[in-house]
Structures are given as structure tokens and as C-alpha cells.
PDB file of C-alpha atoms in Angstrom:
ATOM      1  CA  UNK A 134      22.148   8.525  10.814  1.00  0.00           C
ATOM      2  CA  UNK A 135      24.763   6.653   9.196  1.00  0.00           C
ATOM      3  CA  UNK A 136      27.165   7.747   6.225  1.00  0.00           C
ATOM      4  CA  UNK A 137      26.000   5.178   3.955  1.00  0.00           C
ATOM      5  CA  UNK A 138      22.201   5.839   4.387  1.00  0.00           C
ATOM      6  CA  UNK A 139      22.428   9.787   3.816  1.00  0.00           C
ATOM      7  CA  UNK A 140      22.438   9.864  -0.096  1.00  0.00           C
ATOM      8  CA  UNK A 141      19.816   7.371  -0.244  1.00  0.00           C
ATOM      9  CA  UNK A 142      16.212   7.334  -1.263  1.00  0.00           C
ATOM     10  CA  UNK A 143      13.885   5.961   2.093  1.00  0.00           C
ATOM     11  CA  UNK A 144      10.422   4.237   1.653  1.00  0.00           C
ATOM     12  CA  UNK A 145       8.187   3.140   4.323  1.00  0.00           C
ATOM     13  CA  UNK A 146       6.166   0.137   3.443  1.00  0.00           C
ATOM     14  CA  UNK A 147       3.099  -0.582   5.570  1.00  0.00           C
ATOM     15  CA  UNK A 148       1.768  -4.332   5.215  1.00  0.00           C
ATOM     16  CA  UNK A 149       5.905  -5.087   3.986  1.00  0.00           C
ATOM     17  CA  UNK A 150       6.064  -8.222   5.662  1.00  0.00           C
ATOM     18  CA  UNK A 151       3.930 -10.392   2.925  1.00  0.00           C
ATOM     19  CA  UNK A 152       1.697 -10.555  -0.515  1.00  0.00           C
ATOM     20  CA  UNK A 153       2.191  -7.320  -2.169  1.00  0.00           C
ATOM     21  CA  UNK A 154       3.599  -5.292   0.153  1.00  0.00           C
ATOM     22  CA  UNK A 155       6.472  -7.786   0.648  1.00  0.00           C
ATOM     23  CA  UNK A 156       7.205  -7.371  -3.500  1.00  0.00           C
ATOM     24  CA  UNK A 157       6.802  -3.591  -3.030  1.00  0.00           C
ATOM     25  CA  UNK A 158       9.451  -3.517  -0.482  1.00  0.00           C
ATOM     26  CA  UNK A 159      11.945  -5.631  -2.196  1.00  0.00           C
ATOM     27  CA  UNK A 160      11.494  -3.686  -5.436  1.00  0.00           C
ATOM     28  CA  UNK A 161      11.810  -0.607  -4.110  1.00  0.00           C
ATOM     29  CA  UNK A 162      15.063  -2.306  -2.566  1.00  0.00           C
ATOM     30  CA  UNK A 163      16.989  -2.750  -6.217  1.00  0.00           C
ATOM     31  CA  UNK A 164      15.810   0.589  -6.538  1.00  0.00           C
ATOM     32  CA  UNK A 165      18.477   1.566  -3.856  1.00  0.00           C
ATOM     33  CA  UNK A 166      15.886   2.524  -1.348  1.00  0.00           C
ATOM     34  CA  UNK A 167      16.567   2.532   2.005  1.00  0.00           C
ATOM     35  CA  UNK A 168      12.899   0.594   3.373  1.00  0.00           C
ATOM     36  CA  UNK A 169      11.035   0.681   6.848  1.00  0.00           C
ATOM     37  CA  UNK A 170       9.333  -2.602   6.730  1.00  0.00           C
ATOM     38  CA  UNK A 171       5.793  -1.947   8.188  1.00  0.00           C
ATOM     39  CA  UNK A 172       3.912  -5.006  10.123  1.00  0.00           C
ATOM     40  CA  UNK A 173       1.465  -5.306  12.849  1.00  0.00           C
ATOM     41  CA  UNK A 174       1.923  -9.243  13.016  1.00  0.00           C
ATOM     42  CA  UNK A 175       4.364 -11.633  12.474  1.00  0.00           C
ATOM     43  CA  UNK A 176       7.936 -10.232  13.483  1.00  0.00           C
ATOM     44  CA  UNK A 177       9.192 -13.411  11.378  1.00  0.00           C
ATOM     45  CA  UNK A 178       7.894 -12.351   8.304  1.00  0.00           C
ATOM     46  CA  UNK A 179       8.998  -9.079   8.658  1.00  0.00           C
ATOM     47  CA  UNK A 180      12.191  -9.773   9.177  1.00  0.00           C
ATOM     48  CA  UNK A 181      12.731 -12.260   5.913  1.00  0.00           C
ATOM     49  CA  UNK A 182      10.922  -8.992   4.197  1.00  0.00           C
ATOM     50  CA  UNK A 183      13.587  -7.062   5.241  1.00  0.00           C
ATOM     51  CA  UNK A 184      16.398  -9.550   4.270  1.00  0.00           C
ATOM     52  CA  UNK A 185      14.794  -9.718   0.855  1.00  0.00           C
ATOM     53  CA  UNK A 186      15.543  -5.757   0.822  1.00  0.00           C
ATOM     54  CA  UNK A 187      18.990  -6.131   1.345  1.00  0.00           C
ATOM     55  CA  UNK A 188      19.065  -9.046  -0.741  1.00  0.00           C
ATOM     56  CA  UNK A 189      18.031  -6.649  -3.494  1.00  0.00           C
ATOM     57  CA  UNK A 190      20.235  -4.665  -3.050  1.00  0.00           C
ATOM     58  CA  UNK A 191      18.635  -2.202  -0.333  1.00  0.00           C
ATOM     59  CA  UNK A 192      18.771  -1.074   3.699  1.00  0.00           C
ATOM     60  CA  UNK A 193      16.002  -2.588   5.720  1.00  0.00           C
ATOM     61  CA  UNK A 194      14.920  -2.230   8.799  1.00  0.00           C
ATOM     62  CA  UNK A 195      10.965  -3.597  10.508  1.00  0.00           C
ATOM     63  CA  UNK A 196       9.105  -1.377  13.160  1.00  0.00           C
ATOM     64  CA  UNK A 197       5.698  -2.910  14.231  1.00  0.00           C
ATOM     65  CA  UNK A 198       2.848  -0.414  14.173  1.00  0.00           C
ATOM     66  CA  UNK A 199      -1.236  -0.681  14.226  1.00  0.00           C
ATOM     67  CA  UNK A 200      -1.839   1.443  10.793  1.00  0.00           C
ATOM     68  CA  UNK A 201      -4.684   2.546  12.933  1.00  0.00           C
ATOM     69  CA  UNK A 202      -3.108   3.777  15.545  1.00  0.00           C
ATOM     70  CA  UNK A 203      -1.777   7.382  15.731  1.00  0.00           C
ATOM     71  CA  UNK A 204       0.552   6.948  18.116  1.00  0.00           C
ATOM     72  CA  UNK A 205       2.039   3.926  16.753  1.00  0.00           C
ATOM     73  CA  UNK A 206       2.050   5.378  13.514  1.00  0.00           C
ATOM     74  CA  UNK A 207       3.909   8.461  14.616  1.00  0.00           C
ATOM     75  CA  UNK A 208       6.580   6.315  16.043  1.00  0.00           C
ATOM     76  CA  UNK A 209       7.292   4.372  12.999  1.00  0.00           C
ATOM     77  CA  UNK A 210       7.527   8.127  11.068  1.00  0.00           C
ATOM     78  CA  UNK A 211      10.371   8.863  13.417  1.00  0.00           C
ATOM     79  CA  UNK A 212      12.163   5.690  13.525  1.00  0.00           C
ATOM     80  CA  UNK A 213      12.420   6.216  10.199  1.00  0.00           C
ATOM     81  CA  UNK A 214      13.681  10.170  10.545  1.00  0.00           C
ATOM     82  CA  UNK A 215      16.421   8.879  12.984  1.00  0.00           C
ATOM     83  CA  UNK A 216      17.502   5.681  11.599  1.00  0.00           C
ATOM     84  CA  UNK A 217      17.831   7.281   7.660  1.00  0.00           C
ATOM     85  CA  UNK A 218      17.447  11.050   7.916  1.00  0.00           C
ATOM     86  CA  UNK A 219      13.737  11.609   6.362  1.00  0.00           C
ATOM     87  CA  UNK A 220      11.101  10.104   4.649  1.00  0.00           C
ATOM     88  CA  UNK A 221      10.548  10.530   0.568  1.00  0.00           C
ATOM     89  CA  UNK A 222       8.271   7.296   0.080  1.00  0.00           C
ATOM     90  CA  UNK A 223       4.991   6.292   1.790  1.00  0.00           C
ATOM     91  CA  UNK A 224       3.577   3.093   0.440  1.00  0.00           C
ATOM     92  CA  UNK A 225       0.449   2.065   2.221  1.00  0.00           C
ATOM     93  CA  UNK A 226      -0.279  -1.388   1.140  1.00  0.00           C
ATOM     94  CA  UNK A 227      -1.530  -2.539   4.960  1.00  0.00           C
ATOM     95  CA  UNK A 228      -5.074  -3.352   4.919  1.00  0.00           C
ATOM     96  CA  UNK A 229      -8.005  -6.076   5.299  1.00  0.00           C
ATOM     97  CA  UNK A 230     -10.626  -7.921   2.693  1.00  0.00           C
ATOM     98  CA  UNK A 231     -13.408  -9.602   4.560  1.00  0.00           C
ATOM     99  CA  UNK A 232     -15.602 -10.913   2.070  1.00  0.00           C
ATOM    100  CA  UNK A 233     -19.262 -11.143   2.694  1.00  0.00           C
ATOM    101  CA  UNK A 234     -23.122 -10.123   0.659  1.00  0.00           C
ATOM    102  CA  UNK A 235     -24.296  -6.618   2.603  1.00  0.00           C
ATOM    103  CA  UNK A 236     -27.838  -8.456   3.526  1.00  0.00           C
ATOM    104  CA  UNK A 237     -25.990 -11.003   5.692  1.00  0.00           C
ATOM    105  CA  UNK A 238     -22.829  -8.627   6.492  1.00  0.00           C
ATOM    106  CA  UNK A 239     -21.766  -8.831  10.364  1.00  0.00           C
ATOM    107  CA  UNK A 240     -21.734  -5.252  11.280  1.00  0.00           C
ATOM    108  CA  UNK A 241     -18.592  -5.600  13.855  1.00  0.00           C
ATOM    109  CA  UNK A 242     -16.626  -7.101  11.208  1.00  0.00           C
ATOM    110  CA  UNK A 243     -17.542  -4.156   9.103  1.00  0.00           C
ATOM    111  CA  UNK A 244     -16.406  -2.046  11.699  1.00  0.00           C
ATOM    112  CA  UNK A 245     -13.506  -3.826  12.118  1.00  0.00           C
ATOM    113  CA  UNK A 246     -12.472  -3.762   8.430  1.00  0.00           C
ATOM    114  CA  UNK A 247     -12.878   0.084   7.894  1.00  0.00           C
ATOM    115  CA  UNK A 248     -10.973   0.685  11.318  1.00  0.00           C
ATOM    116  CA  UNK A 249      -7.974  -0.585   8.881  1.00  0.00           C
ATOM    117  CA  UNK A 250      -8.848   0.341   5.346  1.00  0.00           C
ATOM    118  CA  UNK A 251     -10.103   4.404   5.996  1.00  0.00           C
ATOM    119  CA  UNK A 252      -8.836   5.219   9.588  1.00  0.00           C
ATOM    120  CA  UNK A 253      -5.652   3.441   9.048  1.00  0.00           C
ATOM    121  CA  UNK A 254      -5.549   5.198   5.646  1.00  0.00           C
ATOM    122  CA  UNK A 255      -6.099   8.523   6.798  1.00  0.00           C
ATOM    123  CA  UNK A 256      -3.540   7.976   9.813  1.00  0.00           C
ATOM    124  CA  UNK A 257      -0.959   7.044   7.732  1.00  0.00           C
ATOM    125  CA  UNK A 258      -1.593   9.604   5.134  1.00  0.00           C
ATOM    126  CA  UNK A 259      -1.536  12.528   7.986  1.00  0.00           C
ATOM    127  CA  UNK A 260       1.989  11.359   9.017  1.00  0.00           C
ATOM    128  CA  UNK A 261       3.003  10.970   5.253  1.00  0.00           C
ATOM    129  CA  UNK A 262       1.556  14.565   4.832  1.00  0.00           C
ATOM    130  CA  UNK A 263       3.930  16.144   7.594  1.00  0.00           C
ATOM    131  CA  UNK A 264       6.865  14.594   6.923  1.00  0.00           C
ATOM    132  CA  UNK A 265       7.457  13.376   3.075  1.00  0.00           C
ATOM    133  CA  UNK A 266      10.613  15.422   1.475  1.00  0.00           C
ATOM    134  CA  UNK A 267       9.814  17.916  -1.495  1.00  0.00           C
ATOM    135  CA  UNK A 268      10.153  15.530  -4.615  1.00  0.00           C
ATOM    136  CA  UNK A 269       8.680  12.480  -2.527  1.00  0.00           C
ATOM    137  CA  UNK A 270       5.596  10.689  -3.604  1.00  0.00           C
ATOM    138  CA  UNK A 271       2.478   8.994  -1.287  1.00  0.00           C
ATOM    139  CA  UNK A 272       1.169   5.678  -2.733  1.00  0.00           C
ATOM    140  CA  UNK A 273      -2.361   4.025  -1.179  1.00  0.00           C
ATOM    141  CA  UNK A 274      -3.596   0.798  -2.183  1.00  0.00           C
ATOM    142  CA  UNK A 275      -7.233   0.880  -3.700  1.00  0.00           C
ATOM    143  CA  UNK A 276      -9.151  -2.003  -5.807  1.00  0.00           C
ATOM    144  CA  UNK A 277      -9.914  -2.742  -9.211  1.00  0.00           C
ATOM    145  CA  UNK A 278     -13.581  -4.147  -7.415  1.00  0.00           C
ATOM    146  CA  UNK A 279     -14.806  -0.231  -7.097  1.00  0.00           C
ATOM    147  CA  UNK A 280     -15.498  -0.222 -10.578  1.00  0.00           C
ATOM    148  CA  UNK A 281     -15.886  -3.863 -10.944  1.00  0.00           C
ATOM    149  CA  UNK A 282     -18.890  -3.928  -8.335  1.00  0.00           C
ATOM    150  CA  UNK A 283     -18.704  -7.587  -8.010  1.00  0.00           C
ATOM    151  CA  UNK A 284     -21.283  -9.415  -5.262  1.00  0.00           C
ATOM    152  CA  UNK A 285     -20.158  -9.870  -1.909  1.00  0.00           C
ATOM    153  CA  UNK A 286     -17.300  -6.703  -2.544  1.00  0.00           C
ATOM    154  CA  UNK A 287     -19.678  -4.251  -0.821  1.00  0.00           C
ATOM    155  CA  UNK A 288     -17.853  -3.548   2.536  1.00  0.00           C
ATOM    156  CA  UNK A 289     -14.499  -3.950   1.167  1.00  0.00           C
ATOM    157  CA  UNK A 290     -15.245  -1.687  -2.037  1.00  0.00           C
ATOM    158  CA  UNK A 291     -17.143   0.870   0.124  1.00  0.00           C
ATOM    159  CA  UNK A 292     -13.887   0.991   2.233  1.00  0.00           C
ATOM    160  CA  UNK A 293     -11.628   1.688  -0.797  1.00  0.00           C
ATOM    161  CA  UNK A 294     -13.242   3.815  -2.152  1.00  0.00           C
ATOM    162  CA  UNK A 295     -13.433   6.289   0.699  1.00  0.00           C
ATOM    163  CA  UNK A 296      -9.097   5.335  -0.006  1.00  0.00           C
ATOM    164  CA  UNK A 297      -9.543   6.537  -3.744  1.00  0.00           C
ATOM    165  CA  UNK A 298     -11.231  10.344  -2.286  1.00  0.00           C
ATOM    166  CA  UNK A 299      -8.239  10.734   0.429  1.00  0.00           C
ATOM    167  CA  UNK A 300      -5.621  10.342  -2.084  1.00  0.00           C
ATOM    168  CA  UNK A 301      -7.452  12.923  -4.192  1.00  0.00           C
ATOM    169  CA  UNK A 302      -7.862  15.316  -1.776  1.00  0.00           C
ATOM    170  CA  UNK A 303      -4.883  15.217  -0.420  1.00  0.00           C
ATOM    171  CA  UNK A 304      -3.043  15.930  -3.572  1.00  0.00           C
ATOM    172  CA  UNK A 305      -4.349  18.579  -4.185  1.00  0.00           C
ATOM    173  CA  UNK A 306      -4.032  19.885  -0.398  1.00  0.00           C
ATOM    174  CA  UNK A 307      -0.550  19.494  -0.740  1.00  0.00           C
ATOM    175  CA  UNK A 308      -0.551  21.715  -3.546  1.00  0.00           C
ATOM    176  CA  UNK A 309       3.429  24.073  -3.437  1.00  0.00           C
ATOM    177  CA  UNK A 310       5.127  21.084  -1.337  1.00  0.00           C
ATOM    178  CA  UNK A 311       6.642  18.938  -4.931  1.00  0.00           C
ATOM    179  CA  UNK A 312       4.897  15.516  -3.338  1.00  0.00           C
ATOM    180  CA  UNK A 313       2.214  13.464  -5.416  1.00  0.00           C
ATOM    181  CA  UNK A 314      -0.069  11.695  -3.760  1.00  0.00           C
ATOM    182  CA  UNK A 315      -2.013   8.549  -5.666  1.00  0.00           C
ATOM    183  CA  UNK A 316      -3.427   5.201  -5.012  1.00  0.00           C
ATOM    184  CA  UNK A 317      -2.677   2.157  -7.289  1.00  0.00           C
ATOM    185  CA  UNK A 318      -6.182  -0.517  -7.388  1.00  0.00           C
ATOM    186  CA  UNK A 319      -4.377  -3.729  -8.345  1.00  0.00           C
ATOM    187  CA  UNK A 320      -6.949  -6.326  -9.797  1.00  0.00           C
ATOM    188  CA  UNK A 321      -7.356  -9.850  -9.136  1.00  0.00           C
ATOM    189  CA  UNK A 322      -3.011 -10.774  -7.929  1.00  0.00           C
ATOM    190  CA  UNK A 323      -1.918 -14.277  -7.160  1.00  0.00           C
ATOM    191  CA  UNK A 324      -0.763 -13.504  -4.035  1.00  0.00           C
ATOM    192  CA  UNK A 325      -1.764 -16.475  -1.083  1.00  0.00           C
ATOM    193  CA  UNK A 326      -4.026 -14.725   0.531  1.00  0.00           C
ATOM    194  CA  UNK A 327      -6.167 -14.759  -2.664  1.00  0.00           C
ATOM    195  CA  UNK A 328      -5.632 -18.291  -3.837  1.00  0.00           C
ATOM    196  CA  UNK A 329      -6.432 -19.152  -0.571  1.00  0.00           C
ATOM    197  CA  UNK A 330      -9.756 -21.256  -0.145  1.00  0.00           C
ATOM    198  CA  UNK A 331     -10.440 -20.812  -4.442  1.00  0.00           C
ATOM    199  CA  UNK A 332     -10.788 -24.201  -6.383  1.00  0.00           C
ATOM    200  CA  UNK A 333      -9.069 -24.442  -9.542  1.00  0.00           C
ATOM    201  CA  UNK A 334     -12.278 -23.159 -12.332  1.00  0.00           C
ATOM    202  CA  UNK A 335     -12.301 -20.265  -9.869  1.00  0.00           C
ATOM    203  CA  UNK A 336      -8.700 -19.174 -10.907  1.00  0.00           C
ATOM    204  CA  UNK A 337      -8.952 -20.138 -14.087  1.00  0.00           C
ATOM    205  CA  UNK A 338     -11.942 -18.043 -14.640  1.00  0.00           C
ATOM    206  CA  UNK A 339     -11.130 -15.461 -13.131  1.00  0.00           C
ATOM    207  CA  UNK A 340      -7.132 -15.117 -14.874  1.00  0.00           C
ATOM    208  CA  UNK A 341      -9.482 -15.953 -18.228  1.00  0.00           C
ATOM    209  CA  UNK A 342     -11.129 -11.943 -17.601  1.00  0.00           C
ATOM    210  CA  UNK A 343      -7.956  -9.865 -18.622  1.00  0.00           C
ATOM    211  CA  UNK A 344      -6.633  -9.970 -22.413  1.00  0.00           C
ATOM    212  CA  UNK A 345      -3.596 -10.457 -21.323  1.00  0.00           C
ATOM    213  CA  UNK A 346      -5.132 -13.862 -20.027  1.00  0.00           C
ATOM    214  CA  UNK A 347      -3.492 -14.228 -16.878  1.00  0.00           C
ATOM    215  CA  UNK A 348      -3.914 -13.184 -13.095  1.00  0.00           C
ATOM    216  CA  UNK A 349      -1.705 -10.085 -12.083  1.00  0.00           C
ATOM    217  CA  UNK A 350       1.618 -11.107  -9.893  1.00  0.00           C
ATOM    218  CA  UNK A 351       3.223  -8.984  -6.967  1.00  0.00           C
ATOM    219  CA  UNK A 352       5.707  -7.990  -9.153  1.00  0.00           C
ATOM    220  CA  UNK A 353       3.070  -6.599 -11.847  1.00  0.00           C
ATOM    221  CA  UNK A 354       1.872  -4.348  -9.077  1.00  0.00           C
ATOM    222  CA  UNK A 355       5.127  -3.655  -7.871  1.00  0.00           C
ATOM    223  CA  UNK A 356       6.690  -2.258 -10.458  1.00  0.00           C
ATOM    224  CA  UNK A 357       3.743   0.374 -11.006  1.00  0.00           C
ATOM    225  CA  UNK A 358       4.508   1.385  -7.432  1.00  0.00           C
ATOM    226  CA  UNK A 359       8.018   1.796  -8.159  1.00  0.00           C
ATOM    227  CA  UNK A 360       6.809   4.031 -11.569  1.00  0.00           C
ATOM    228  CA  UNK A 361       4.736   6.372  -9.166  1.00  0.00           C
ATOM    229  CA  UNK A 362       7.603   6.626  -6.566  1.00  0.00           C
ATOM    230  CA  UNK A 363      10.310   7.237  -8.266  1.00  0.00           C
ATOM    231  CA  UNK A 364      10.247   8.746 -12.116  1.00  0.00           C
ATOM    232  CA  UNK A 365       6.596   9.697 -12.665  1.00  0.00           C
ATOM    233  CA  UNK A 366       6.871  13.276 -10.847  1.00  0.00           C
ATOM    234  CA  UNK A 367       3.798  14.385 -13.380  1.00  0.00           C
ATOM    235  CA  UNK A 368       1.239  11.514 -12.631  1.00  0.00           C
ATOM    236  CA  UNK A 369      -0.558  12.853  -8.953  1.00  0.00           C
ATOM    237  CA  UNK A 370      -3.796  12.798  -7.784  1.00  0.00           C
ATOM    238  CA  UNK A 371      -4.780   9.496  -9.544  1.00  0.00           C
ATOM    239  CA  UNK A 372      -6.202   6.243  -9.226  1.00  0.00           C
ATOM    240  CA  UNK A 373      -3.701   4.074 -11.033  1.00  0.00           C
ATOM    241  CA  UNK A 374      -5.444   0.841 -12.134  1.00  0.00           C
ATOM    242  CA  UNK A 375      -3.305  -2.195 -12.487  1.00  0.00           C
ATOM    243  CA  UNK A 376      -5.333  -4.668 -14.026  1.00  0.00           C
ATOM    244  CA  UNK A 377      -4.542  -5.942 -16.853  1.00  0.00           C
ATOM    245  CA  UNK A 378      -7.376  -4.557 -18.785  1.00  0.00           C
ATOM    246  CA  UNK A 379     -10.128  -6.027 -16.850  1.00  0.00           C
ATOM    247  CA  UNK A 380     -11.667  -2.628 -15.850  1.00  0.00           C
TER     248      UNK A 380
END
């Protein structure tokens, strides 16, 4: 471990390398943290995630890892003990939204979907659980949908919230150690992968919902992680929604 990374803070950040986990990362960043970009695909991607950390004014490094995976999972934990000294952040923002009505709803794909969202989840979590410093925080990513119960969200919402009872439980299993555990369920966030394949009413109808009368950004969800990981040591064992009112 290196002189200049011992006094600092140090996130990891699964699903940095784009959307909202990219923000996350780069926020926490001019925070001062010292970030393990998280990615199980493009090495590219990661890599401009982690220049946009040190842009920020951060330390960055990527590790690959299948969120899924123990194994892979458990080496990302200790990359990040050697390269900075510990662990005080977990953001888990990695996960998949395959969209489909439960009538019609390819079973495999389901399958494949809750492999990520509640094994990956609970795999992460476990690490997070062993290793996070006293005064260190554990952030999942749920969904506004759960309560919104829109058509087609069944798989997906089914698979976040099984995310929303983990984070509950485990805060309160980690009851003594001075680490909060909760999710934040971001609501409809112009992020790419959203726009993608939406026409233009769509949008608009949908960024029409809030009262604030606009669709959330990655920065909007961003800076609530940044709340829960850093100065908001008496919020734990929530579901923070991030919504703009829509819920």
C-alpha cells in the first residue's frame, strides 16, 4: 500500500464502468475516495471510468469480476485490501433489466437475470459483510418499479425486491460493527441504456410523472449515494427512493 492511499477513504463500485455506476464512481472520486472500478465487460469502459476518477480528483483502479461469482468476487475484495489498505465503501450498482409481461416471460432469461440481481447481490454483500471498516457504509441498487408495479416489470421487480429484504436484514445482522447497510431505488434515469429503443412521447411521458417534471440524471442518483456513504452515519437499514416524487 502506498503512502498517498493510506489516509484515504476506498469505495468499490460494481457496474463502475457505465450509466450510473460510472457517475457513482466519479462522484465518489471528488469525494477523495480511493475507487475499485467493478466490470465484468468492457475493459475499455472501465478504464475511461477510472480516468474519470482521477479526473475528479480520486485513485482508480478496474478489476473484472462476475458479481455472481464468489470467487471472483473475493478476489476483487482483496485487490482492493492490498492495493489501498481496506475497504469502507461497497456500492453495488452491477445488475440486469430484461423487460418482458410474466405470461410470455422466457424462463432461462429469468434465470439468467436473478443469477445477477439476488445471487450477485447476496455475493457481494457477504464479501462487503466481512470486510467493510467500522464507520463504512454498504449501498445496493433497488427500483422505484417495486412500488410502481408497472406491466412488463414483473421479473425485474421480483428480483429487486428480494435486493430491498437483503439490505434489511443485513443491517440489522451487522448490528455492534458501526456499518449501515441500505439500498437506493433510483426511478426512471436518463442513462443510455434506458433511452435506448424509447421514441420521443415515451420520454416525454414518462419525465412528465415527477413534479419536478423531469427524468432523474446519474448525477441525481449519485449524489444520494455519496449522502449514504459518507455523512449520513444515522440513515441504515433503508430503502432510499430517488425519484423525484413519482412514488
Amino acid at each position: 500500500m502506498s503512502t498517498e492511499h493510506a489516509s484515504s477513504r476506498v469505495a468499490i463500485v460494481t457496474g463502475g464502468s457505465g450509466g450510473i455506476g460510472r457517475q457513482v464512481a466519479e462522484r465518489l472520486g471528488a469525494e477523495g475516495y480511493a475507487v475499485v472500478v467493478g466490470y465484468s465487460g468492457s475493459e475499455g469502459k472501465a478504464a475511461d471510468a477510472a480516468d474519470a476518477v482521477k479526473a475528479a480528483g480520486g485513485t482508480a483502479i478496474t478489476v473484472r469480476a462476475d458479481v455472481a461469482e464468489e470467487t471472483e468476487v473475493a478476489a476483487l475484495f482483496d485487490r482492493a485490501e492490498r492495493e489501498f489498505g481496506g475497504i469502507d465503501v461497497v456500492v453495488h450498482t452491477a445488475g440486469l433489466m430484461i423487460l418482458g409481461p410474466l405470461a410470455t416471460y422466457d424462463l432461462d432469461v429469468l434465470d439468467r437475470m436473478h443469477r445477477v440481481n439476488i445471487r450477485g447481490t447476496f455475493v457481494v454483500d457477504q464479501q462487503a459483510a466481512r470486510r467493510v471498516r467500522s464507520g463504512g457504509a454498504i449501498i445496493n441498487f433497488s427500483t422505484s418499479v417495486t412500488k410502481l408495479a408497472p406491466p412488463g416489470y414483473a421479473a425485474y421487480a421480483a428480483s429487486k425486491g428480494s435486493v430491498d429484504a437483503i439490505t434489511l436484514i443485513l443491517a440489522r445482522e451487522l448490528r455492534g460493527k458501526d456499518v449501515t447497510v441500505n439500498a437506493v431505488a433510483p426511478g426512471p434515469t436518463a442513462t443510455p441504456l434506458f433511452l435506448d429503443g424509447k421514441d420521443q412521447a415515451t420520454i416525454d411521458a414518462m419525465a412528465a410523472r415527477p413534479p419536478l417534471e423531469r427524468l432523474g440524471t446519474p448525477d441525481d442518483i449519485a449524489e444520494a449515494v455519496a449522502f449514504l456513504a459518507g455523512p449520513a452515519r444515522w440513515i441504515n437499514g433503508q430503502i432510499i427512493y430517488v425519484n423525484g416524487g413519482i412514488a
